[in-house]
Amino acid sequence: MTKRIKKRLIVGAAVSLLSAAVPIQQAQQAYAAAAPAAPAVAKLDAIRVALFLDNGKYRASAPVVTLSSDKGLTVGLRNAAGSVSWLGGDSLTNVRASADQFGFQALETDDPAKATALSDKLRKAGYAAAVWKRARQGKAIYQVSAGAYPTKDAAATALFDLMKNAEMAKLLQAQQLTGPLHLSAGVFASEAEAAAKQTALEQAGIDADLVYTDNGAGGAAYAVWIGRETDADRLNAIKQQAAKAVPGLALAPVEAKSAYLLKREDISDGTTKPPVMHVLFNPGGQKVTITTKQGEIKVAEKNGRTYRGSMELSVWSGKLALINELPFEQYLYSVVTAEMGKGWPVEALKAQAVAARSYALKLGNKYDIAHVSDSVTDQAYNGEEDEGVIRAVDLTKGEVLVASDGAVVMPYFSANAGGMTAEPTEVWGNPVGYLKSVMSPDEGAAKGRVPWYQVELSDGSLGYVSSAYLRETGTRNAAGFAIMEPTENGVNVRSAPSTDASGTVTGKLDSKDKVTAVRKVEDSNSFQWQRGPYDAAELRDKINAMVPKAVAGELQRLEVTRRGASGRAAEVKANGQPIKVDYGDAFRTVFLSLPSSKFDIEETGRYTILGANGATRTLPETTGTLYAVGADQAKSGGAGAALAKEQWIAVGKEGQARVLTNKPQFLFTGQGNGHGLGMSQWGARGLAERGYDYRSILQYYYTGVTLAKD
């Protein structure tokens, strides 16, 4: 037995204390025994990731996408034989694309600033607006268009709704519906010939577009089209107008199934920037491919993120779809970076790589035109990569988790199990043989976090301030609470002890301000967290919108009445009535998107007051007023002051502070982030930091599985 093996066995004994179900030593022995006969699994060379797609299963849409690469872009089409390039090269570094669907023109003007201003207003109002720069009889004309809509009626409704806005209606001029019907003024062997024809028509006052079409041999032919009409009558009308302007002009309707790329100049980004080439494509089954020779492609509508591989655009369910296709293993570079992050132990990264690879293979072609999406609905994917992650993925290339029959398992994982992973029955209501509840070393997410103070401000309101920005003044109030001051100007006061979205900024402190420190609390993080307090009415409305049987009356009480094996909520009652959900993990959504279903509920409006001679008073009450009586008042029989504020601070007999409210409110505190099934990412990190390899980590979280390699 080598020293290395001895070390692993000692480590395994330590981990087995976390879970009697799957000792790490047994896990390593199982892998060693299974390795020689590891079954082969299906191989996926390239994966298709939905960046934008709206098909009912996944909803993330954009009507237009802007792609760029300083290495140059090539634009073409994909057909049954493969992909063909039609335009682009080293000089084309920026291209915008959308489907040639129905829409409306909102303005035509010779003032580009006026056009871009209206376009900006339309986009802010939720319309997909663009500004086309055209030439007409030697002059520049700017047209503001909005779309794209799958039908003429949808476009008409959008324009009608816009016209109801009096302010916007004043800005609209020459508005008309537009559509995907065109007339061809000829097909040419070269782009230069087509451009000359386009210029000739524009000089005659006819708006014309240069179009790339299929030459029948897989390459591009060059056409000039006029019109952007919604129906045959409009198409005939534009044909007659063109015939008057250019006698003898031969025009033919464009076939509905024609594959094409219609090119326009787009100045939607403003007059100070050069025009962008905007290509519109046939929404009827056409697939547009955009590639780069090397490097990555940036997607402006994805916050400027960059991605390996190629991009494919099409229309799916009436809306634009953007699919990123790239080598499968390279996809994992970004997934593991996004799911775990930079600087994590290599063995944890390797465990995540195997899990992520298995997960993607198990999903199959989930979205019909894409295997996976880029969201945490499946696996996080944002194009970002890290050298350490790349190394970890490469070291596990092709490795997946399989069951005894050789089938790839679905390796569920979550960010943080809150100290113990979940049983499938308490999360989704059904058992999964290879998933068991085990203790998980997840506390690393809370290490090194700066604590917060819950403070009372000068106006009596409460909030949270990071302890890093407060210092004691050396004085205390009558109740013994420390008076503190900010260390600098502009210190944020937040609604919760966190700088993420749960801790919104509610105010700011200057160095001269004084606050009362009510209590010191831990930072809200992936391991432990706080949400709320939420008003009873807000929470009741949210519950009633999500469950089949509404909570009757005002929400007065809310309590966890039954828990699963890992401590996650299995039953919650509102006013004594069980809240009906399909499965335990749904409580997260019902209660305003909690991080996990492992939570406690504190009712800030319900409390018991201990009075003289052991008398008690339980709040809330339907009638009566609560008074705070000082020691001097008690001796003299004074009535004291009525507690009329919305919230105040009470001190228990042990000296602990608690915030109370005169109306029912509910504070959620919990542990963990995610459903808690399978591998905990923070738990994997904790195990790796204790010296365990990725095989042991995987066997710890997934019972009875083995590693296989394609």
XYZ file of C-alpha atoms in Angstrom:
710
model
C 0.000 0.000 0.000
C 1.542 3.320 -1.067
C 1.754 6.363 1.174
C -0.712 8.113 -1.093
C -3.302 5.367 -0.645
C -2.753 5.345 3.106
C -3.411 9.068 3.235
C -6.639 8.672 1.303
C -7.892 5.944 3.624
C -7.237 8.105 6.674
C -9.060 10.978 5.051
C -11.903 8.666 4.130
C -12.385 7.696 7.750
C -12.767 11.352 8.657
C -15.392 11.982 6.007
C -17.367 8.915 6.982
C -18.185 10.714 10.214
C -20.222 13.129 8.126
C -22.375 10.347 6.762
C -22.747 6.807 7.905
C -24.436 6.009 4.607
C -21.468 6.456 2.239
C -17.986 6.328 3.795
C -15.369 7.914 1.544
C -13.067 4.871 1.840
C -15.806 2.664 0.394
C -16.383 5.171 -2.374
C -12.763 5.027 -3.501
C -12.705 1.238 -3.395
C -15.900 1.119 -5.472
C -14.352 3.322 -8.131
C -11.159 1.306 -8.161
C -13.088 -1.934 -8.640
C -15.310 -0.521 -11.340
C -12.640 1.321 -13.312
C -11.407 -1.578 -15.518
C -14.932 -2.392 -16.712
C -16.274 1.154 -17.003
C -19.101 1.148 -19.546
C -18.978 3.307 -22.646
C -21.463 6.176 -22.826
C -22.969 8.267 -25.571
C -20.635 10.939 -26.873
C -21.574 14.531 -27.647
C -19.022 16.359 -29.777
C -20.836 19.694 -30.003
C -23.526 21.191 -27.808
C -26.188 23.747 -28.684
C -26.949 26.308 -25.974
C -30.029 28.533 -26.121
C -29.046 32.117 -25.382
C -32.402 33.459 -26.547
C -35.399 31.168 -26.973
C -39.091 31.320 -26.153
C -40.744 27.945 -26.630
C -42.747 27.415 -23.436
C -39.987 25.421 -21.754
C -37.581 28.341 -21.629
C -38.497 31.996 -21.960
C -35.709 34.440 -22.765
C -36.286 36.522 -25.857
C -34.796 39.428 -27.770
C -36.174 40.746 -31.084
C -32.723 41.692 -32.362
C -29.142 40.638 -31.597
C -25.871 42.461 -32.157
C -22.777 40.310 -32.626
C -19.161 41.395 -32.915
C -15.609 40.093 -33.140
C -12.404 42.007 -33.806
C -11.237 38.967 -35.808
C -14.042 39.422 -38.332
C -17.415 37.774 -38.853
C -18.833 35.619 -41.616
C -22.591 35.431 -42.151
C -24.290 32.612 -44.013
C -26.989 29.985 -43.930
C -27.330 26.478 -42.603
C -29.065 23.855 -44.685
C -29.248 20.068 -44.820
C -25.778 19.884 -46.384
C -24.150 22.127 -43.754
C -23.290 25.801 -43.476
C -22.422 28.133 -46.355
C -20.946 31.628 -46.090
C -22.562 34.472 -47.993
C -20.921 37.636 -46.755
C -18.400 39.084 -44.326
C -14.762 38.491 -43.562
C -11.976 40.236 -41.706
C -13.473 43.696 -42.231
C -16.946 42.830 -40.911
C -16.500 43.130 -37.157
C -20.037 44.093 -36.151
C -23.392 42.834 -37.430
C -26.965 43.150 -36.211
C -29.631 40.618 -37.121
C -33.383 40.179 -36.802
C -36.206 38.295 -38.468
C -37.989 39.922 -41.412
C -41.423 39.943 -39.794
C -44.314 42.369 -39.411
C -43.909 45.762 -37.766
C -44.714 49.418 -38.239
C -42.957 52.576 -39.348
C -43.259 55.305 -36.752
C -41.408 58.168 -38.408
C -39.691 59.258 -41.609
C -37.442 62.320 -41.400
C -34.282 63.916 -42.751
C -33.165 64.686 -39.174
C -31.099 61.759 -37.783
C -31.131 63.151 -34.234
C -34.923 63.279 -34.260
C -35.060 59.712 -35.534
C -32.659 58.292 -32.948
C -34.427 60.193 -30.135
C -37.759 58.599 -31.047
C -36.096 55.199 -31.401
C -34.704 55.528 -27.875
C -38.134 56.445 -26.521
C -39.721 53.469 -28.228
C -37.120 51.064 -26.835
C -37.623 52.425 -23.329
C -41.360 51.859 -23.801
C -40.706 48.211 -24.666
C -40.768 48.349 -28.478
C -38.045 46.812 -30.644
C -37.105 49.924 -32.592
C -34.510 50.508 -35.298
C -33.455 53.490 -37.403
C -32.818 52.753 -41.071
C -30.622 55.141 -43.025
C -31.686 55.327 -46.666
C -30.749 57.344 -49.744
C -33.525 58.921 -51.820
C -32.825 61.179 -54.782
C -29.415 62.039 -53.402
C -30.622 62.850 -49.886
C -30.353 60.859 -46.648
C -33.674 59.729 -45.164
C -34.133 58.144 -41.739
C -36.977 55.748 -41.006
C -37.883 54.647 -37.482
C -39.374 51.159 -37.524
C -40.600 48.889 -34.745
C -41.120 45.112 -34.727
C -40.868 42.226 -35.048
C -44.318 40.666 -34.770
C -45.340 37.235 -36.073
C -48.603 38.503 -37.603
C -50.032 41.623 -39.214
C -52.696 41.818 -36.508
C -50.088 41.783 -33.758
C -48.237 44.661 -35.420
C -51.487 46.610 -35.888
C -52.388 46.144 -32.231
C -48.957 47.381 -31.146
C -49.281 50.517 -33.283
C -52.821 51.128 -32.030
C -51.670 50.864 -28.409
C -48.815 53.263 -29.106
C -51.146 55.815 -30.647
C -53.219 55.827 -27.446
C -50.234 57.415 -25.705
C -50.842 61.107 -26.441
C -47.233 62.110 -25.833
C -45.856 59.424 -28.138
C -48.555 59.984 -30.773
C -47.358 63.581 -31.233
C -43.918 62.287 -32.258
C -45.175 59.817 -34.848
C -45.289 60.813 -38.528
C -45.988 58.835 -41.703
C -46.779 55.744 -39.650
C -47.729 52.610 -41.539
C -47.634 48.853 -41.100
C -44.697 46.987 -42.623
C -44.256 43.339 -43.503
C -42.059 40.646 -45.048
C -43.464 40.802 -48.605
C -41.107 42.166 -51.274
C -40.724 42.627 -55.015
C -37.505 41.693 -56.793
C -36.022 44.157 -59.282
C -33.501 41.610 -60.527
C -30.812 39.114 -59.550
C -27.185 39.854 -60.405
C -23.953 37.899 -60.621
C -21.945 40.399 -58.572
C -22.594 42.571 -55.566
C -21.325 45.595 -57.473
C -23.982 45.149 -60.171
C -26.692 44.824 -57.543
C -25.440 47.920 -55.716
C -25.567 49.899 -58.973
C -29.186 48.861 -59.522
C -30.036 49.808 -55.930
C -28.517 53.265 -56.423
C -30.433 53.796 -59.664
C -33.756 53.011 -57.978
C -32.939 55.281 -55.035
C -32.159 58.132 -57.425
C -35.645 57.595 -58.849
C -37.127 57.968 -55.355
C -37.706 54.269 -54.717
C -36.511 52.691 -51.476
C -34.470 49.618 -52.387
C -32.514 46.988 -50.460
C -29.535 44.891 -51.482
C -30.250 41.246 -50.742
C -28.110 38.104 -50.640
C -29.967 35.071 -51.975
C -29.236 31.443 -52.827
C -27.613 31.011 -56.246
C -28.684 27.368 -56.395
C -25.143 26.049 -55.982
C -24.730 26.795 -52.277
C -23.267 30.260 -52.808
C -24.768 33.728 -52.841
C -26.446 35.645 -55.623
C -27.192 39.348 -55.332
C -30.643 40.822 -55.698
C -32.344 44.177 -55.301
C -35.757 44.263 -53.670
C -38.292 46.983 -53.049
C -41.256 47.136 -50.679
C -41.809 45.867 -47.177
C -45.475 45.127 -47.372
C -48.057 43.294 -45.286
C -50.340 41.834 -47.981
C -50.817 41.331 -51.718
C -52.844 44.543 -52.171
C -50.082 46.661 -50.656
C -47.533 44.812 -52.777
C -49.504 45.573 -55.945
C -49.805 49.236 -54.968
C -46.049 49.597 -54.506
C -45.517 47.882 -57.857
C -47.685 50.464 -59.616
C -45.885 53.355 -57.893
C -42.516 51.979 -58.972
C -43.707 51.529 -62.564
C -44.639 55.235 -62.736
C -41.260 56.292 -61.343
C -39.250 53.951 -63.582
C -41.165 53.011 -66.724
C -40.366 49.511 -67.934
C -39.069 48.361 -64.541
C -39.473 44.590 -64.305
C -40.666 43.473 -60.864
C -41.540 39.990 -59.595
C -42.890 38.832 -56.228
C -40.315 37.151 -54.000
C -41.027 33.507 -53.276
C -42.221 33.067 -49.694
C -39.761 30.223 -49.075
C -36.721 32.049 -50.452
C -33.648 32.017 -48.259
C -32.184 35.508 -48.029
C -30.259 38.108 -46.071
C -31.638 41.596 -46.627
C -29.022 44.243 -45.785
C -29.748 47.689 -44.327
C -27.812 50.491 -42.645
C -28.794 50.748 -38.970
C -27.986 53.927 -36.994
C -29.991 53.000 -33.885
C -26.851 53.455 -31.741
C -26.823 57.194 -32.491
C -25.400 59.630 -34.991
C -21.961 59.738 -33.376
C -21.288 56.073 -34.200
C -20.840 54.490 -37.642
C -23.851 52.649 -39.091
C -24.161 48.951 -38.289
C -24.855 46.369 -40.989
C -28.284 44.967 -40.131
C -29.393 41.781 -41.881
C -32.988 40.595 -41.902
C -33.744 36.980 -42.720
C -36.726 34.873 -43.730
C -38.601 33.794 -40.568
C -40.057 30.762 -42.338
C -37.581 28.088 -41.341
C -34.344 29.838 -42.358
C -31.272 29.385 -40.151
C -28.576 32.060 -40.207
C -25.055 31.207 -39.042
C -22.507 33.729 -37.828
C -18.943 32.581 -37.283
C -15.488 34.000 -36.648
C -12.154 32.610 -37.821
C -10.714 32.667 -34.328
C -11.496 34.029 -30.892
C -14.972 34.564 -29.534
C -18.191 36.306 -30.529
C -19.588 39.073 -28.350
C -23.356 39.340 -27.870
C -24.361 42.884 -26.934
C -27.823 41.835 -25.727
C -26.189 39.393 -23.273
C -24.460 42.239 -21.413
C -21.559 42.118 -23.853
C -20.524 38.582 -22.929
C -18.295 36.664 -25.305
C -18.717 33.041 -26.368
C -16.710 30.375 -28.127
C -18.056 28.648 -31.213
C -20.647 29.904 -33.686
C -24.072 31.528 -33.475
C -27.255 30.411 -35.189
C -30.367 32.558 -35.597
C -33.830 31.379 -36.509
C -37.455 31.995 -35.586
C -39.045 29.583 -33.137
C -42.651 29.936 -31.975
C -42.792 33.311 -33.718
C -39.787 34.790 -31.891
C -36.099 35.162 -32.569
C -33.929 32.320 -31.267
C -30.163 32.600 -30.778
C -28.263 29.335 -30.342
C -24.574 29.117 -29.468
C -22.970 25.955 -30.850
C -19.534 24.948 -29.594
C -17.436 21.873 -28.704
C -18.964 20.090 -25.739
C -15.848 20.062 -23.560
C -15.278 23.789 -24.195
C -18.850 24.453 -23.079
C -17.886 22.965 -19.719
C -15.058 25.499 -19.336
C -17.663 28.228 -18.914
C -20.241 26.153 -17.018
C -17.854 25.112 -14.257
C -16.478 28.667 -14.025
C -20.000 30.055 -13.649
C -21.223 27.328 -11.306
C -18.259 27.301 -8.908
C -16.061 30.266 -9.643
C -12.392 31.031 -9.904
C -9.852 29.912 -7.347
C -11.733 26.889 -6.018
C -9.842 23.684 -5.137
C -9.071 21.654 -8.250
C -10.721 18.486 -6.892
C -13.987 20.356 -6.318
C -13.758 21.775 -9.846
C -13.160 18.297 -11.250
C -16.189 16.950 -9.372
C -18.288 19.788 -10.799
C -16.938 19.097 -14.294
C -18.040 15.450 -14.122
C -21.444 16.429 -12.720
C -21.967 19.173 -15.328
C -20.919 16.864 -18.173
C -23.288 14.159 -16.941
C -26.100 16.659 -16.472
C -25.855 17.979 -20.034
C -25.703 14.478 -21.537
C -28.691 13.349 -19.492
C -30.805 16.314 -20.638
C -30.458 15.310 -24.269
C -32.057 17.725 -26.744
C -34.264 19.355 -24.125
C -35.320 22.405 -26.135
C -35.805 20.798 -29.565
C -33.366 23.162 -31.279
C -30.979 23.295 -28.321
C -29.654 20.805 -25.798
C -29.578 23.257 -22.873
C -30.239 26.885 -21.980
C -27.676 29.279 -20.553
C -29.574 29.848 -17.285
C -29.580 28.126 -13.913
C -32.779 26.452 -15.093
C -30.229 24.007 -16.484
C -26.625 25.058 -15.824
C -25.206 28.559 -15.628
C -23.294 29.468 -18.792
C -22.051 32.970 -19.564
C -18.969 32.462 -21.708
C -16.540 33.383 -18.932
C -13.653 30.977 -18.365
C -10.779 30.441 -15.943
C -7.448 28.690 -16.509
C -7.844 26.606 -13.357
C -11.269 25.443 -14.479
C -10.028 24.600 -17.976
C -7.345 22.421 -16.421
C -9.889 20.635 -14.210
C -12.234 19.962 -17.138
C -9.387 18.643 -19.283
C -8.219 16.330 -16.492
C -11.680 14.678 -16.411
C -12.325 14.747 -20.166
C -15.210 12.452 -21.099
C -15.899 11.233 -17.549
C -19.531 10.925 -16.481
C -21.539 9.346 -13.678
C -23.469 6.198 -14.531
C -25.808 3.808 -12.765
C -25.294 0.037 -12.554
C -26.954 -0.421 -15.958
C -24.485 1.960 -17.596
C -27.005 4.769 -18.085
C -25.871 8.297 -17.287
C -27.574 9.534 -14.113
C -29.022 12.988 -13.538
C -26.502 14.415 -11.040
C -28.543 17.105 -9.325
C -26.471 19.727 -7.543
C -27.081 22.997 -5.753
C -24.986 25.874 -4.481
C -25.220 25.105 -0.778
C -27.083 22.406 1.175
C -27.088 24.369 4.419
C -25.256 21.639 6.329
C -27.268 18.669 5.081
C -28.406 17.595 1.632
C -32.063 16.886 1.001
C -33.973 13.664 0.562
C -35.700 13.650 -2.841
C -39.041 12.890 -1.173
C -38.956 16.136 0.820
C -38.020 18.224 -2.197
C -40.006 16.759 -5.103
C -42.097 14.085 -3.421
C -40.527 11.021 -5.039
C -37.463 8.910 -4.161
C -34.301 8.759 -6.286
C -32.157 5.732 -5.490
C -28.743 7.371 -5.771
C -29.679 10.496 -3.785
C -29.657 10.317 0.019
C -29.611 12.946 2.741
C -26.051 13.355 4.036
C -24.303 15.930 6.173
C -22.416 18.476 4.109
C -19.539 20.814 5.109
C -21.110 23.955 3.647
C -20.120 26.516 6.260
C -17.213 27.761 4.159
C -19.629 30.138 2.416
C -19.968 32.046 5.692
C -16.283 32.151 6.647
C -14.556 35.502 6.517
C -17.794 37.411 6.138
C -18.038 40.754 7.895
C -20.965 40.879 10.367
C -23.632 43.572 10.259
C -25.430 45.719 12.790
C -29.150 46.145 12.811
C -29.489 49.813 13.695
C -32.152 52.315 14.641
C -31.851 55.575 12.732
C -32.630 59.039 14.036
C -36.147 58.900 12.572
C -36.888 55.655 14.431
C -36.687 53.412 11.356
C -34.537 50.286 11.293
C -31.977 49.028 8.836
C -28.690 47.159 8.468
C -25.178 48.587 8.172
C -21.970 46.627 7.664
C -19.839 46.599 10.811
C -16.887 47.571 8.607
C -18.393 51.064 8.303
C -19.481 51.706 11.902
C -17.543 52.528 15.043
C -18.586 53.016 18.656
C -18.843 56.511 20.056
C -18.328 55.299 23.627
C -21.859 56.210 24.679
C -25.000 54.144 25.220
C -28.708 54.916 25.383
C -30.944 54.358 28.398
C -31.539 50.721 27.404
C -27.826 50.033 27.218
C -27.505 49.885 23.435
C -24.309 51.280 21.908
C -24.467 54.557 20.007
C -22.409 54.284 16.833
C -21.330 56.511 13.949
C -20.277 55.881 10.323
C -16.591 55.790 9.481
C -17.146 57.874 6.330
C -19.769 59.740 4.327
C -22.274 57.938 2.131
C -22.476 54.662 4.067
C -25.372 52.527 2.796
C -28.239 51.451 5.011
C -29.807 48.257 3.658
C -33.029 46.325 4.121
C -31.167 43.096 4.974
C -27.626 42.183 6.079
C -26.385 41.630 2.532
C -25.038 43.543 -0.453
C -26.874 41.358 -2.976
C -30.387 41.937 -4.305
C -31.961 40.915 -0.977
C -30.309 43.853 0.779
C -31.628 46.859 -1.113
C -30.310 50.305 -0.198
C -32.887 52.171 1.889
C -30.797 55.192 2.908
C -27.341 56.634 3.471
C -25.414 57.859 6.504
C -22.962 60.738 6.762
C -20.092 60.803 9.233
C -21.999 63.184 11.525
C -24.986 60.831 11.878
C -25.565 58.687 14.956
C -27.326 55.324 15.062
C -28.277 52.904 17.814
C -26.900 49.383 17.411
C -29.800 47.047 18.191
C -28.004 43.762 17.596
C -25.115 42.240 15.695
C -26.074 39.724 13.008
C -24.239 37.467 10.594
C -23.881 38.353 6.947
C -26.618 36.866 4.756
C -24.876 34.443 2.384
C -25.185 31.104 0.616
C -24.920 29.126 3.882
C -27.197 31.228 6.080
C -29.576 33.971 5.063
C -32.400 36.303 6.018
C -35.347 37.572 3.988
C -37.959 40.089 5.051
C -39.710 40.992 7.197
C -42.671 40.932 4.826
C -45.992 42.601 5.550
C -48.796 40.137 6.181
C -50.964 41.501 3.362
C -48.145 41.283 0.807
C -47.278 37.749 1.824
C -50.913 36.588 1.864
C -51.472 37.937 -1.659
C -48.362 36.136 -2.867
C -49.460 32.868 -1.244
C -52.981 33.130 -2.638
C -51.621 33.735 -6.143
C -49.641 30.495 -5.986
C -51.844 27.949 -4.213
C -55.252 26.391 -5.051
C -56.877 27.172 -1.687
C -56.574 30.787 -0.607
C -55.719 31.891 2.921
C -58.930 33.242 4.423
C -58.918 36.656 6.086
C -55.852 38.541 7.269
C -52.649 36.566 7.662
C -52.053 36.431 11.411
C -49.991 33.284 11.870
C -47.478 31.473 9.703
C -45.494 28.489 10.963
C -43.557 25.447 9.785
C -45.480 22.496 11.242
C -43.584 19.564 9.717
C -40.061 19.058 8.381
C -38.336 16.483 6.234
C -35.265 14.405 7.028
C -32.854 17.282 6.389
C -34.914 19.884 8.222
C -36.542 21.364 5.128
C -40.143 22.507 5.354
C -42.581 19.718 4.556
C -45.706 21.526 5.797
C -46.434 25.167 6.500
C -49.679 26.450 7.967
C -51.192 29.894 7.539
C -53.743 30.776 10.213
C -53.757 27.086 11.080
C -54.585 26.041 7.498
C -52.003 23.922 5.596
C -50.667 25.656 2.488
C -51.135 23.197 -0.362
C -48.136 22.812 -2.668
C -47.268 20.078 -5.157
C -43.889 19.396 -3.550
C -41.814 20.718 -0.668
C -39.376 22.791 -2.718
C -42.309 24.865 -4.001
C -42.426 26.671 -0.648
C -39.423 28.665 -1.890
C -41.515 30.189 -4.667
C -44.623 30.646 -2.561
C -42.724 32.746 -0.027
C -41.232 35.313 -2.410
C -38.397 33.174 -3.852
C -36.524 32.054 -0.752
C -33.003 30.669 -1.299
C -33.967 27.273 0.116
C -36.827 25.441 1.817
C -34.789 24.965 4.991
C -36.095 27.941 6.927
C -37.643 29.258 10.122
C -40.325 31.922 10.390
C -40.341 34.658 13.019
C -43.602 36.536 13.562
C -42.589 40.055 14.550
C -46.162 41.016 15.398
C -46.746 38.106 17.812
C -45.126 38.131 21.233
C -45.867 37.643 24.914
C -45.237 40.327 27.526
C -44.434 39.321 31.080
C -45.888 41.759 33.574
C -45.968 42.134 37.347
C -46.808 39.130 39.510
C -46.300 36.750 36.578
C -49.125 38.196 34.521
C -48.745 37.815 30.752
C -50.228 39.547 27.751
C -50.078 38.046 24.251
C -50.087 40.265 21.205
C -51.591 40.958 18.756
C -54.968 41.739 20.286
C -58.133 42.801 18.552
C -58.628 45.760 20.938
C -56.682 47.777 23.438
C -53.504 49.826 23.431
C -50.040 48.812 24.582
C -48.126 51.240 26.807
C -44.457 51.421 27.762
C -44.163 52.342 31.439
C -40.876 53.462 32.955
C -39.761 52.579 36.472
C -40.670 56.020 37.875
C -44.077 55.908 36.217
C -44.746 52.445 37.593
C -44.092 53.668 41.147
C -46.296 56.706 40.719
C -49.050 54.888 38.853
C -48.433 56.803 35.625
C -49.969 55.495 32.413
C -46.760 55.675 30.371
C -46.489 56.222 26.630
C -48.646 54.457 24.062
C -46.595 52.374 21.600
C -48.020 53.854 18.412
C -44.999 53.365 16.154
C -45.050 50.672 13.478
C -42.045 48.945 15.058
C -40.001 49.119 18.224
C -37.317 47.235 20.077
C -37.968 45.030 23.074
C -35.336 43.596 25.398
C -35.864 40.182 26.946
C -34.897 39.203 30.452
C -31.634 37.734 29.144
C -30.737 41.080 27.560
C -31.365 39.994 23.975
C -32.997 42.512 21.623
C -35.921 41.775 19.350
C -37.720 43.954 16.830
C -41.489 43.997 17.296
C -44.183 45.409 15.028
C -47.706 46.606 15.720
C -48.951 44.718 12.665
C -48.198 41.141 11.631
C -44.909 40.792 9.752
C -42.875 37.685 8.997
C -39.107 37.287 8.947
C -37.577 34.239 7.223
C -34.171 32.941 8.285
C -32.678 29.841 6.770
C -29.752 27.787 5.577
C -28.641 26.751 2.123
C -29.104 27.931 -1.429
C -30.975 25.787 -3.942
C -33.022 22.607 -3.787
C -30.300 20.808 -1.785
C -30.375 17.560 -3.775
C -27.209 15.697 -4.663
C -23.873 17.454 -4.572
C -23.545 20.690 -2.648
C -21.016 22.884 -4.415
C -19.853 24.502 -1.193
C -19.817 21.073 0.409
C -17.619 19.781 -2.421
C -15.275 22.655 -1.735
C -15.246 21.821 1.961
C -14.389 18.185 1.257
C -11.698 19.139 -1.246
C -10.119 21.473 1.297
C -9.915 18.499 3.661
C -7.943 16.571 1.061
C -10.500 14.431 -0.761
C -10.252 13.779 -4.496
C -13.093 14.319 -6.943
C -14.012 10.628 -7.121
C -14.534 10.522 -3.363
C -16.534 13.730 -3.431
C -18.841 12.391 -6.123
C -19.316 9.030 -4.398
C -20.127 10.814 -1.148
C -22.994 12.773 -2.672
C -24.225 10.149 -5.178
C -24.808 6.675 -3.770
C -23.907 3.621 -5.820
C -22.776 5.387 -8.991
C -19.560 4.800 -10.944
C -17.414 6.765 -13.347
C -17.493 5.963 -17.050
C -15.666 7.516 -19.974
C -16.562 7.796 -23.625
